Amino acid sequence: MNEKVVERLAQAKSLLVITGAGISAESGIPTFRGADGLWKNYRAEELATLDAFERDPETVWQWDDWRRSIIGKAEPNPGHLAIKELEDMFESFLLITQNVDGLHSRSGVKNIVEIHGNLWRVRCTREGKVSMLMDIPLKSIPPKCDCGAVLRPDVVWFGESIPSYALDLSFNILEQCDTLIVVGTSGVVYPVASFPQTVKDNGGYVVEVNVEPTPISAIADASLYGNSGDVLPMVVKWLRERKGIKA
Ligand code: BV8
């Protein structure tokens, strides 16, 4: 870890953290686009779009039921816990996660935007009512609302707009944050993929944490390559020492 990175992070007045599937990889949840990725046997368009769901809700729910069975066994890993410690260290902090696994909330992070939704929440396709559905496995596929209509996962599919509250919150923090740590994302899904450049354009300091270079590496002031479960706890340790905060 080089001194300059720690120095710049320690000076942050408003820290934004953005995460993708990579931060949950060490919790045993496959990423989307890696070699063993979730999309390996499917094309995203076949599973994570409204058209796919309307055409074949069973297949979409079978895939999501399988993912929920994996996520249900997963625990927050040291990377998630390190981000919780960062939240406690900085006055102004926001986490924007693309992940739908809920692990950041389970790690205790409070200031969080689940910009692509949450796979444990469902929404009635008729009434729009949102509720939690924790059954693993699902009792029926597709699950039904009490009103009889099919329930959908309360996630943002490709081609669907990000909920306005989440977008407003995100654009707001992008304007005011001075430091961004972006963790475990391939940086290909918009609009989140454009966020690091926005921070950079506003004069912010951008640090990337990933196991390999991504399009974000060209934007970042520093790229820390390694597993987020190792790198983030190290960042926290250095920041504690630099800021004189007891563990
Ligand atoms: C929208 C659903 C308006 C939930 C997902 C320009 C502007 C706006 C939109 C678009 C645009 N161009 C194209 C679009 C449309 C589209 C898009 O971005 N398409 C891409 C593919 C080109 N965007 C949208 O449709 C968005 N809606 O903008 O509305 C609109 C609408 C239509 C047209 C125009 C505008 C909605 C996007 C949300 C899609 N929903 N998921 C679910 O079922 O899961 S996306 C899916 O990908 C997941 O949510 C996931 O989080 C997300 C991003 O993937 P990553 O998290 O980055 O995961 P990935 O596997 O790719 O990468 C993992 C990384 O981790 C890798 O880099 C790896 O190296 C690293 N890693 C692995 N292990 C570790 C690690 N790093 C550290 N440590 C480790 N141990």
mmCIF file of C-alpha atoms and ligand atoms in Angstrom:
data_model
loop_
_atom_site.group_PDB
_atom_site.id
_atom_site.type_symbol
_atom_site.label_atom_id
_atom_site.label_comp_id
_atom_site.label_asym_id
_atom_site.label_seq_id
_atom_site.Cartn_x
_atom_site.Cartn_y
_atom_site.Cartn_z
ATOM 1 C CA MET A 1 0.000 0.000 0.000
ATOM 2 C CA ASN A 2 1.655 3.235 -0.885
ATOM 3 C CA GLU A 3 1.800 6.111 1.520
ATOM 4 C CA LYS A 4 0.225 8.579 -0.930
ATOM 5 C CA VAL A 5 -2.962 6.507 -1.249
ATOM 6 C CA VAL A 6 -3.364 6.280 2.530
ATOM 7 C CA GLU A 7 -2.570 9.986 2.904
ATOM 8 C CA ARG A 8 -5.210 10.965 0.340
ATOM 9 C CA LEU A 9 -7.826 8.591 1.768
ATOM 10 C CA ALA A 10 -7.157 9.924 5.280
ATOM 11 C CA GLN A 11 -7.912 13.472 4.077
ATOM 12 C CA ALA A 12 -11.328 12.502 2.686
ATOM 13 C CA LYS A 13 -14.150 14.758 3.872
ATOM 14 C CA SER A 14 -16.869 12.811 2.046
ATOM 15 C CA LEU A 15 -16.205 9.178 1.152
ATOM 16 C CA LEU A 16 -18.239 7.287 -1.460
ATOM 17 C CA VAL A 17 -17.764 3.532 -1.831
ATOM 18 C CA ILE A 18 -19.165 1.674 -4.854
ATOM 19 C CA THR A 19 -19.227 -2.135 -4.886
ATOM 20 C CA GLY A 20 -19.985 -4.840 -7.406
ATOM 21 C CA ALA A 21 -20.224 -8.613 -7.351
ATOM 22 C CA GLY A 22 -16.476 -8.985 -6.672
ATOM 23 C CA ILE A 23 -16.845 -8.000 -3.029
ATOM 24 C CA SER A 24 -19.187 -10.950 -2.463
ATOM 25 C CA ALA A 25 -16.967 -13.451 -4.332
ATOM 26 C CA GLU A 26 -15.101 -14.376 -1.106
ATOM 27 C CA SER A 27 -18.470 -15.052 0.511
ATOM 28 C CA GLY A 28 -18.930 -17.823 -2.067
ATOM 29 C CA ILE A 29 -21.275 -15.932 -4.398
ATOM 30 C CA PRO A 30 -20.243 -16.298 -8.067
ATOM 31 C CA THR A 31 -19.694 -13.027 -9.938
ATOM 32 C CA PHE A 32 -21.498 -12.354 -13.215
ATOM 33 C CA ARG A 33 -18.781 -12.095 -15.809
ATOM 34 C CA GLY A 34 -15.914 -14.099 -14.364
ATOM 35 C CA ALA A 35 -14.773 -17.491 -15.713
ATOM 36 C CA ASP A 36 -17.243 -19.265 -13.409
ATOM 37 C CA GLY A 37 -19.648 -16.355 -13.685
ATOM 38 C CA LEU A 38 -23.388 -16.492 -13.196
ATOM 39 C CA TRP A 39 -23.888 -15.466 -16.787
ATOM 40 C CA LYS A 40 -21.625 -18.337 -17.967
ATOM 41 C CA ASN A 41 -24.461 -20.605 -19.083
ATOM 42 C CA TYR A 42 -26.960 -17.886 -19.807
ATOM 43 C CA ARG A 43 -27.071 -14.543 -21.547
ATOM 44 C CA ALA A 44 -28.103 -11.752 -19.207
ATOM 45 C CA GLU A 45 -30.815 -10.799 -21.672
ATOM 46 C CA GLU A 46 -32.406 -14.216 -21.144
ATOM 47 C CA LEU A 47 -32.658 -13.772 -17.420
ATOM 48 C CA ALA A 48 -32.347 -10.207 -16.202
ATOM 49 C CA THR A 49 -34.875 -8.349 -18.357
ATOM 50 C CA LEU A 50 -38.607 -7.667 -18.087
ATOM 51 C CA ASP A 51 -39.156 -9.306 -21.501
ATOM 52 C CA ALA A 52 -37.494 -12.516 -20.304
ATOM 53 C CA PHE A 53 -39.655 -12.485 -17.177
ATOM 54 C CA GLU A 54 -42.904 -11.851 -19.040
ATOM 55 C CA ARG A 55 -41.986 -14.536 -21.563
ATOM 56 C CA ASP A 56 -40.875 -17.138 -19.035
ATOM 57 C CA PRO A 57 -41.232 -16.223 -15.341
ATOM 58 C CA GLU A 58 -40.481 -19.820 -14.307
ATOM 59 C CA THR A 59 -36.970 -19.813 -15.801
ATOM 60 C CA VAL A 60 -36.143 -16.389 -14.341
ATOM 61 C CA TRP A 61 -37.390 -17.493 -10.921
ATOM 62 C CA GLN A 62 -35.552 -20.836 -11.141
ATOM 63 C CA TRP A 63 -32.312 -18.894 -11.695
ATOM 64 C CA ASP A 64 -33.107 -16.467 -8.881
ATOM 65 C CA ASP A 65 -34.194 -19.308 -6.548
ATOM 66 C CA TRP A 66 -30.802 -20.960 -7.191
ATOM 67 C CA ARG A 67 -28.983 -17.659 -6.505
ATOM 68 C CA ARG A 68 -31.019 -17.126 -3.320
ATOM 69 C CA SER A 69 -30.010 -20.619 -2.134
ATOM 70 C CA ILE A 70 -26.333 -19.610 -2.536
ATOM 71 C CA ILE A 71 -26.773 -16.126 -1.068
ATOM 72 C CA GLY A 72 -28.780 -17.595 1.837
ATOM 73 C CA LYS A 73 -25.733 -19.619 2.921
ATOM 74 C CA ALA A 74 -23.311 -16.697 2.476
ATOM 75 C CA GLU A 75 -21.914 -14.525 5.246
ATOM 76 C CA PRO A 76 -20.419 -11.025 4.989
ATOM 77 C CA ASN A 77 -16.644 -11.410 4.462
ATOM 78 C CA PRO A 78 -13.754 -9.213 5.754
ATOM 79 C CA GLY A 79 -14.231 -6.922 2.753
ATOM 80 C CA HIS A 80 -17.846 -6.169 3.756
ATOM 81 C CA LEU A 81 -16.801 -5.680 7.393
ATOM 82 C CA ALA A 82 -13.974 -3.319 6.386
ATOM 83 C CA ILE A 83 -16.481 -1.117 4.532
ATOM 84 C CA LYS A 84 -18.592 -0.967 7.698
ATOM 85 C CA GLU A 85 -15.442 0.243 9.534
ATOM 86 C CA LEU A 86 -14.920 2.901 6.853
ATOM 87 C CA GLU A 87 -18.494 4.101 7.432
ATOM 88 C CA ASP A 88 -17.683 4.523 11.140
ATOM 89 C CA MET A 89 -14.476 6.427 10.311
ATOM 90 C CA PHE A 90 -15.858 9.138 8.036
ATOM 91 C CA GLU A 91 -18.421 11.825 8.897
ATOM 92 C CA SER A 92 -19.851 11.803 5.397
ATOM 93 C CA PHE A 93 -20.119 8.277 3.944
ATOM 94 C CA LEU A 94 -22.333 6.566 1.381
ATOM 95 C CA LEU A 95 -22.154 3.068 -0.077
ATOM 96 C CA ILE A 96 -23.690 2.453 -3.508
ATOM 97 C CA THR A 97 -23.857 -1.276 -4.165
ATOM 98 C CA GLN A 98 -24.848 -2.973 -7.409
ATOM 99 C CA ASN A 99 -25.228 -6.217 -5.498
ATOM 100 C CA VAL A 100 -28.641 -7.631 -4.698
ATOM 101 C CA ASP A 101 -27.431 -10.117 -2.047
ATOM 102 C CA GLY A 102 -28.041 -7.927 1.010
ATOM 103 C CA LEU A 103 -24.627 -8.760 2.534
ATOM 104 C CA HIS A 104 -23.651 -5.118 3.088
ATOM 105 C CA SER A 105 -26.784 -4.522 5.191
ATOM 106 C CA ARG A 106 -26.037 -7.712 7.147
ATOM 107 C CA SER A 107 -22.513 -6.354 7.839
ATOM 108 C CA GLY A 108 -24.153 -3.362 9.560
ATOM 109 C CA VAL A 109 -23.678 -0.614 6.968
ATOM 110 C CA LYS A 110 -26.441 1.964 7.384
ATOM 111 C CA ASN A 111 -25.824 4.584 4.659
ATOM 112 C CA ILE A 112 -26.415 2.346 1.665
ATOM 113 C CA VAL A 113 -28.107 2.558 -1.731
ATOM 114 C CA GLU A 114 -28.931 -0.866 -3.223
ATOM 115 C CA ILE A 115 -29.059 0.642 -6.706
ATOM 116 C CA HIS A 116 -30.055 -2.618 -8.462
ATOM 117 C CA GLY A 117 -32.498 -3.684 -5.745
ATOM 118 C CA ASN A 118 -32.483 -6.693 -3.440
ATOM 119 C CA LEU A 119 -33.151 -10.340 -4.284
ATOM 120 C CA TRP A 120 -34.908 -10.972 -0.912
ATOM 121 C CA ARG A 121 -37.605 -8.405 -1.783
ATOM 122 C CA VAL A 122 -40.503 -9.190 -4.132
ATOM 123 C CA ARG A 123 -43.041 -6.930 -5.861
ATOM 124 C CA CYS A 124 -46.596 -7.757 -6.929
ATOM 125 C CA THR A 125 -46.890 -7.410 -10.717
ATOM 126 C CA ARG A 126 -50.494 -6.244 -10.289
ATOM 127 C CA GLU A 127 -50.505 -4.076 -7.152
ATOM 128 C CA GLY A 128 -46.847 -3.018 -7.077
ATOM 129 C CA LYS A 129 -46.761 -3.900 -3.346
ATOM 130 C CA VAL A 130 -43.239 -4.724 -2.089
ATOM 131 C CA SER A 131 -42.544 -7.327 0.623
ATOM 132 C CA MET A 132 -39.747 -9.570 1.898
ATOM 133 C CA LEU A 133 -39.798 -13.223 0.779
ATOM 134 C CA MET A 134 -37.121 -15.205 2.609
ATOM 135 C CA ASP A 135 -38.210 -18.782 1.670
ATOM 136 C CA ILE A 136 -35.301 -20.979 0.540
ATOM 137 C CA PRO A 137 -36.233 -22.731 -1.677
ATOM 138 C CA LEU A 138 -39.315 -20.909 -2.899
ATOM 139 C CA LYS A 139 -42.542 -22.757 -2.060
ATOM 140 C CA SER A 140 -43.875 -22.148 -5.582
ATOM 141 C CA ILE A 141 -42.259 -20.997 -8.811
ATOM 142 C CA PRO A 142 -43.238 -18.389 -9.770
ATOM 143 C CA PRO A 143 -44.295 -17.167 -6.298
ATOM 144 C CA LYS A 144 -47.768 -15.603 -6.179
ATOM 145 C CA CYS A 145 -49.176 -12.588 -4.356
ATOM 146 C CA ASP A 146 -52.252 -13.054 -2.079
ATOM 147 C CA CYS A 147 -54.157 -11.271 -4.852
ATOM 148 C CA GLY A 148 -53.245 -14.150 -7.166
ATOM 149 C CA ALA A 149 -50.860 -12.197 -9.398
ATOM 150 C CA VAL A 150 -47.281 -13.339 -10.031
ATOM 151 C CA LEU A 151 -44.593 -11.809 -7.823
ATOM 152 C CA ARG A 152 -41.370 -10.508 -9.422
ATOM 153 C CA PRO A 153 -38.000 -9.989 -7.712
ATOM 154 C CA ASP A 154 -37.621 -6.350 -6.576
ATOM 155 C CA VAL A 155 -34.449 -5.865 -8.624
ATOM 156 C CA VAL A 156 -33.586 -3.575 -11.571
ATOM 157 C CA TRP A 157 -33.334 -5.575 -14.791
ATOM 158 C CA PHE A 158 -31.517 -4.476 -17.930
ATOM 159 C CA GLY A 159 -33.636 -1.950 -19.768
ATOM 160 C CA GLU A 160 -35.394 -0.897 -16.549
ATOM 161 C CA SER A 161 -34.696 2.464 -14.999
ATOM 162 C CA ILE A 162 -32.976 2.793 -11.645
ATOM 163 C CA PRO A 163 -35.586 3.886 -9.037
ATOM 164 C CA SER A 164 -35.592 7.701 -8.917
ATOM 165 C CA TYR A 165 -34.857 7.884 -5.152
ATOM 166 C CA ALA A 166 -31.702 5.774 -5.693
ATOM 167 C CA LEU A 167 -30.630 7.803 -8.696
ATOM 168 C CA ASP A 168 -31.229 11.141 -6.932
ATOM 169 C CA LEU A 169 -29.237 10.006 -3.878
ATOM 170 C CA SER A 170 -26.417 8.753 -6.111
ATOM 171 C CA PHE A 171 -26.206 11.899 -8.245
ATOM 172 C CA ASN A 172 -26.268 13.996 -5.088
ATOM 173 C CA ILE A 173 -23.287 12.178 -3.508
ATOM 174 C CA LEU A 174 -21.428 12.160 -6.837
ATOM 175 C CA GLU A 175 -21.558 15.970 -6.760
ATOM 176 C CA GLN A 176 -20.325 16.323 -3.204
ATOM 177 C CA CYS A 177 -17.944 13.432 -2.480
ATOM 178 C CA ASP A 178 -14.194 14.136 -2.688
ATOM 179 C CA THR A 179 -13.054 10.514 -2.507
ATOM 180 C CA LEU A 180 -14.285 7.277 -4.117
ATOM 181 C CA ILE A 181 -13.242 3.691 -3.467
ATOM 182 C CA VAL A 182 -14.691 1.408 -6.152
ATOM 183 C CA VAL A 183 -14.524 -2.291 -5.314
ATOM 184 C CA GLY A 184 -15.095 -5.503 -7.268
ATOM 185 C CA THR A 185 -16.912 -4.273 -10.349
ATOM 186 C CA SER A 186 -16.107 -4.847 -14.008
ATOM 187 C CA GLY A 187 -17.363 -1.324 -14.694
ATOM 188 C CA VAL A 188 -19.540 -2.304 -17.676
ATOM 189 C CA VAL A 189 -23.087 -1.799 -16.359
ATOM 190 C CA TYR A 190 -24.537 1.693 -16.649
ATOM 191 C CA PRO A 191 -25.307 4.096 -15.144
ATOM 192 C CA VAL A 192 -22.986 2.966 -12.279
ATOM 193 C CA ALA A 193 -20.137 2.413 -14.754
ATOM 194 C CA SER A 194 -20.137 6.175 -15.415
ATOM 195 C CA PHE A 195 -19.924 7.163 -11.716
ATOM 196 C CA PRO A 196 -16.101 6.954 -11.270
ATOM 197 C CA GLN A 197 -15.572 9.319 -14.217
ATOM 198 C CA THR A 198 -18.104 11.761 -12.717
ATOM 199 C CA VAL A 199 -16.192 11.797 -9.413
ATOM 200 C CA LYS A 200 -12.953 12.318 -11.323
ATOM 201 C CA ASP A 201 -14.454 15.149 -13.404
ATOM 202 C CA ASN A 202 -15.484 16.831 -10.147
ATOM 203 C CA GLY A 203 -11.887 16.721 -8.918
ATOM 204 C CA GLY A 204 -12.385 13.696 -6.642
ATOM 205 C CA TYR A 205 -9.729 11.091 -5.786
ATOM 206 C CA VAL A 206 -10.534 7.602 -7.130
ATOM 207 C CA VAL A 207 -9.125 4.340 -5.778
ATOM 208 C CA GLU A 208 -10.007 1.021 -7.427
ATOM 209 C CA VAL A 209 -9.861 -2.348 -5.629
ATOM 210 C CA ASN A 210 -10.021 -5.361 -7.947
ATOM 211 C CA VAL A 211 -8.196 -8.593 -8.698
ATOM 212 C CA GLU A 212 -7.480 -7.392 -12.247
ATOM 213 C CA PRO A 213 -7.479 -4.228 -14.372
ATOM 214 C CA THR A 214 -10.868 -2.974 -15.575
ATOM 215 C CA PRO A 215 -11.985 0.068 -17.619
ATOM 216 C CA ILE A 216 -12.009 1.914 -14.271
ATOM 217 C CA SER A 217 -8.229 1.386 -13.940
ATOM 218 C CA ALA A 218 -7.695 4.039 -16.633
ATOM 219 C CA ILE A 219 -9.676 6.562 -14.562
ATOM 220 C CA ALA A 220 -8.450 5.644 -11.064
ATOM 221 C CA ASP A 221 -5.705 7.612 -9.319
ATOM 222 C CA ALA A 222 -4.645 4.316 -7.743
ATOM 223 C CA SER A 223 -5.577 0.684 -8.387
ATOM 224 C CA LEU A 224 -5.004 -1.749 -5.524
ATOM 225 C CA TYR A 225 -4.955 -5.209 -7.089
ATOM 226 C CA GLY A 226 -5.846 -8.108 -4.805
ATOM 227 C CA ASN A 227 -8.833 -9.763 -3.163
ATOM 228 C CA SER A 228 -11.061 -7.128 -1.578
ATOM 229 C CA GLY A 229 -11.215 -9.328 1.536
ATOM 230 C CA ASP A 230 -7.455 -8.741 1.945
ATOM 231 C CA VAL A 231 -7.010 -5.243 0.510
ATOM 232 C CA LEU A 232 -9.857 -3.441 2.305
ATOM 233 C CA PRO A 233 -8.911 -4.613 5.837
ATOM 234 C CA MET A 234 -5.364 -3.436 5.047
ATOM 235 C CA VAL A 235 -6.685 -0.025 3.954
ATOM 236 C CA VAL A 236 -8.659 0.200 7.211
ATOM 237 C CA LYS A 237 -5.603 -0.806 9.283
ATOM 238 C CA TRP A 238 -3.418 1.860 7.606
ATOM 239 C CA LEU A 239 -6.123 4.508 7.999
ATOM 240 C CA ARG A 240 -6.543 3.693 11.693
ATOM 241 C CA GLU A 241 -2.822 4.077 12.247
ATOM 242 C CA ARG A 242 -2.691 7.295 10.165
ATOM 243 C CA LYS A 243 -5.696 8.822 11.956
ATOM 244 C CA GLY A 244 -4.658 7.470 15.380
ATOM 245 C CA ILE A 245 -7.918 5.548 15.805
ATOM 246 C CA LYS A 246 -7.795 2.579 18.157
ATOM 247 C CA ALA A 247 -9.140 -0.714 16.686
HETATM 248 C C1 BV8 B 1 -30.833 2.034 -16.943
HETATM 249 C C2 BV8 B 1 -30.094 -7.141 -11.865
HETATM 250 C C3 BV8 B 1 -32.166 3.659 -18.089
HETATM 251 C C4 BV8 B 1 -30.280 -7.706 -10.564
HETATM 252 C C5 BV8 B 1 -28.324 -6.093 -13.030
HETATM 253 C C6 BV8 B 1 -25.793 3.882 -20.891
HETATM 254 C C7 BV8 B 1 -26.489 4.570 -19.915
HETATM 255 C C8 BV8 B 1 -27.554 3.968 -19.246
HETATM 256 C C9 BV8 B 1 -27.921 2.655 -19.545
HETATM 257 C C10 BV8 B 1 -27.225 1.966 -20.497
HETATM 258 C C11 BV8 B 1 -26.163 2.574 -21.173
HETATM 259 N N1 BV8 B 1 -25.692 1.671 -22.051
HETATM 260 C C12 BV8 B 1 -26.390 0.515 -21.941
HETATM 261 C C13 BV8 B 1 -27.340 0.679 -21.030
HETATM 262 C C14 BV8 B 1 -28.314 -0.325 -20.649
HETATM 263 C C15 BV8 B 1 -27.838 -1.200 -19.491
HETATM 264 C C16 BV8 B 1 -26.360 -1.520 -19.495
HETATM 265 O O1 BV8 B 1 -25.593 -0.941 -18.754
HETATM 266 N N2 BV8 B 1 -25.959 -2.475 -20.313
HETATM 267 C C17 BV8 B 1 -24.561 -2.858 -20.333
HETATM 268 C C18 BV8 B 1 -24.427 -4.361 -20.222
HETATM 269 C C19 BV8 B 1 -23.936 -2.280 -21.585
HETATM 270 N N3 BV8 B 1 -28.172 -0.563 -18.232
HETATM 271 C C20 BV8 B 1 -29.427 -0.668 -17.776
HETATM 272 O O2 BV8 B 1 -30.329 -1.208 -18.388
HETATM 273 C C21 BV8 B 1 -29.705 -0.057 -16.413
HETATM 274 N N4 BV8 B 1 -30.889 0.752 -16.522
HETATM 275 O O3 BV8 B 1 -29.803 2.595 -17.132
HETATM 276 O O4 BV8 B 1 -32.084 2.607 -17.147
HETATM 277 C C22 BV8 B 1 -32.006 3.059 -19.460
HETATM 278 C C23 BV8 B 1 -32.729 1.937 -19.821
HETATM 279 C C24 BV8 B 1 -32.562 1.421 -21.122
HETATM 280 C C25 BV8 B 1 -31.664 1.979 -22.023
HETATM 281 C C26 BV8 B 1 -30.910 3.097 -21.628
HETATM 282 C C27 BV8 B 1 -31.086 3.636 -20.350
HETATM 283 C C28 BV8 B 1 -29.992 -1.134 -15.385
HETATM 284 C C29 BV8 B 1 -28.741 -1.935 -15.106
HETATM 285 C C30 BV8 B 1 -29.024 -2.948 -13.983
HETATM 286 C C31 BV8 B 1 -29.012 -4.318 -14.565
HETATM 287 N N5 BV8 B 1 -29.242 -5.306 -13.522
HETATM 288 N N6 BV8 B 1 -28.670 -7.002 -12.157
HETATM 289 C C32 BV8 B 1 -29.893 -9.148 -10.620
HETATM 290 O O5 BV8 B 1 -30.739 -9.960 -11.014
HETATM 291 O O6 BV8 B 1 -28.729 -9.392 -10.255
HETATM 292 S S1 BV8 B 1 -26.736 -5.936 -13.526
HETATM 293 C C33 BV8 B 1 -25.687 -7.059 -12.842
HETATM 294 O O7 BV8 B 1 -24.399 -6.571 -13.232
HETATM 295 C C34 BV8 B 1 -25.617 -7.117 -11.313
HETATM 296 O O8 BV8 B 1 -26.477 -6.243 -10.649
HETATM 297 C C35 BV8 B 1 -24.164 -6.718 -11.046
HETATM 298 O O9 BV8 B 1 -23.965 -6.131 -9.845
HETATM 299 C C36 BV8 B 1 -23.953 -5.792 -12.168
HETATM 300 C C37 BV8 B 1 -22.578 -5.295 -12.461
HETATM 301 O O10 BV8 B 1 -21.705 -6.381 -12.530
HETATM 302 P P1 BV8 B 1 -20.495 -6.394 -11.502
HETATM 303 O O11 BV8 B 1 -21.049 -6.167 -10.148
HETATM 304 O O12 BV8 B 1 -19.448 -5.468 -11.973
HETATM 305 O O13 BV8 B 1 -20.052 -7.904 -11.583
HETATM 306 P P2 BV8 B 1 -19.070 -8.568 -12.651
HETATM 307 O O14 BV8 B 1 -19.167 -10.045 -12.500
HETATM 308 O O15 BV8 B 1 -19.311 -7.944 -13.987
HETATM 309 O O16 BV8 B 1 -17.614 -8.098 -12.186
HETATM 310 C C38 BV8 B 1 -17.073 -8.574 -10.957
HETATM 311 C C39 BV8 B 1 -15.740 -7.869 -10.761
HETATM 312 O O17 BV8 B 1 -15.209 -8.268 -9.501
HETATM 313 C C40 BV8 B 1 -14.707 -8.201 -11.810
HETATM 314 O O18 BV8 B 1 -14.044 -7.024 -12.225
HETATM 315 C C41 BV8 B 1 -13.702 -9.120 -11.062
HETATM 316 O O19 BV8 B 1 -12.371 -8.937 -11.519
HETATM 317 C C42 BV8 B 1 -13.836 -8.591 -9.654
HETATM 318 N N7 BV8 B 1 -13.541 -9.556 -8.590
HETATM 319 C C43 BV8 B 1 -13.778 -10.890 -8.571
HETATM 320 N N8 BV8 B 1 -13.370 -11.406 -7.373
HETATM 321 C C44 BV8 B 1 -12.893 -10.355 -6.638
HETATM 322 C C45 BV8 B 1 -12.989 -9.181 -7.407
HETATM 323 N N9 BV8 B 1 -12.579 -7.973 -6.960
HETATM 324 C C46 BV8 B 1 -12.051 -7.924 -5.707
HETATM 325 N N10 BV8 B 1 -11.930 -9.013 -4.904
HETATM 326 C C47 BV8 B 1 -12.334 -10.226 -5.347
HETATM 327 N N11 BV8 B 1 -12.186 -11.311 -4.536
#
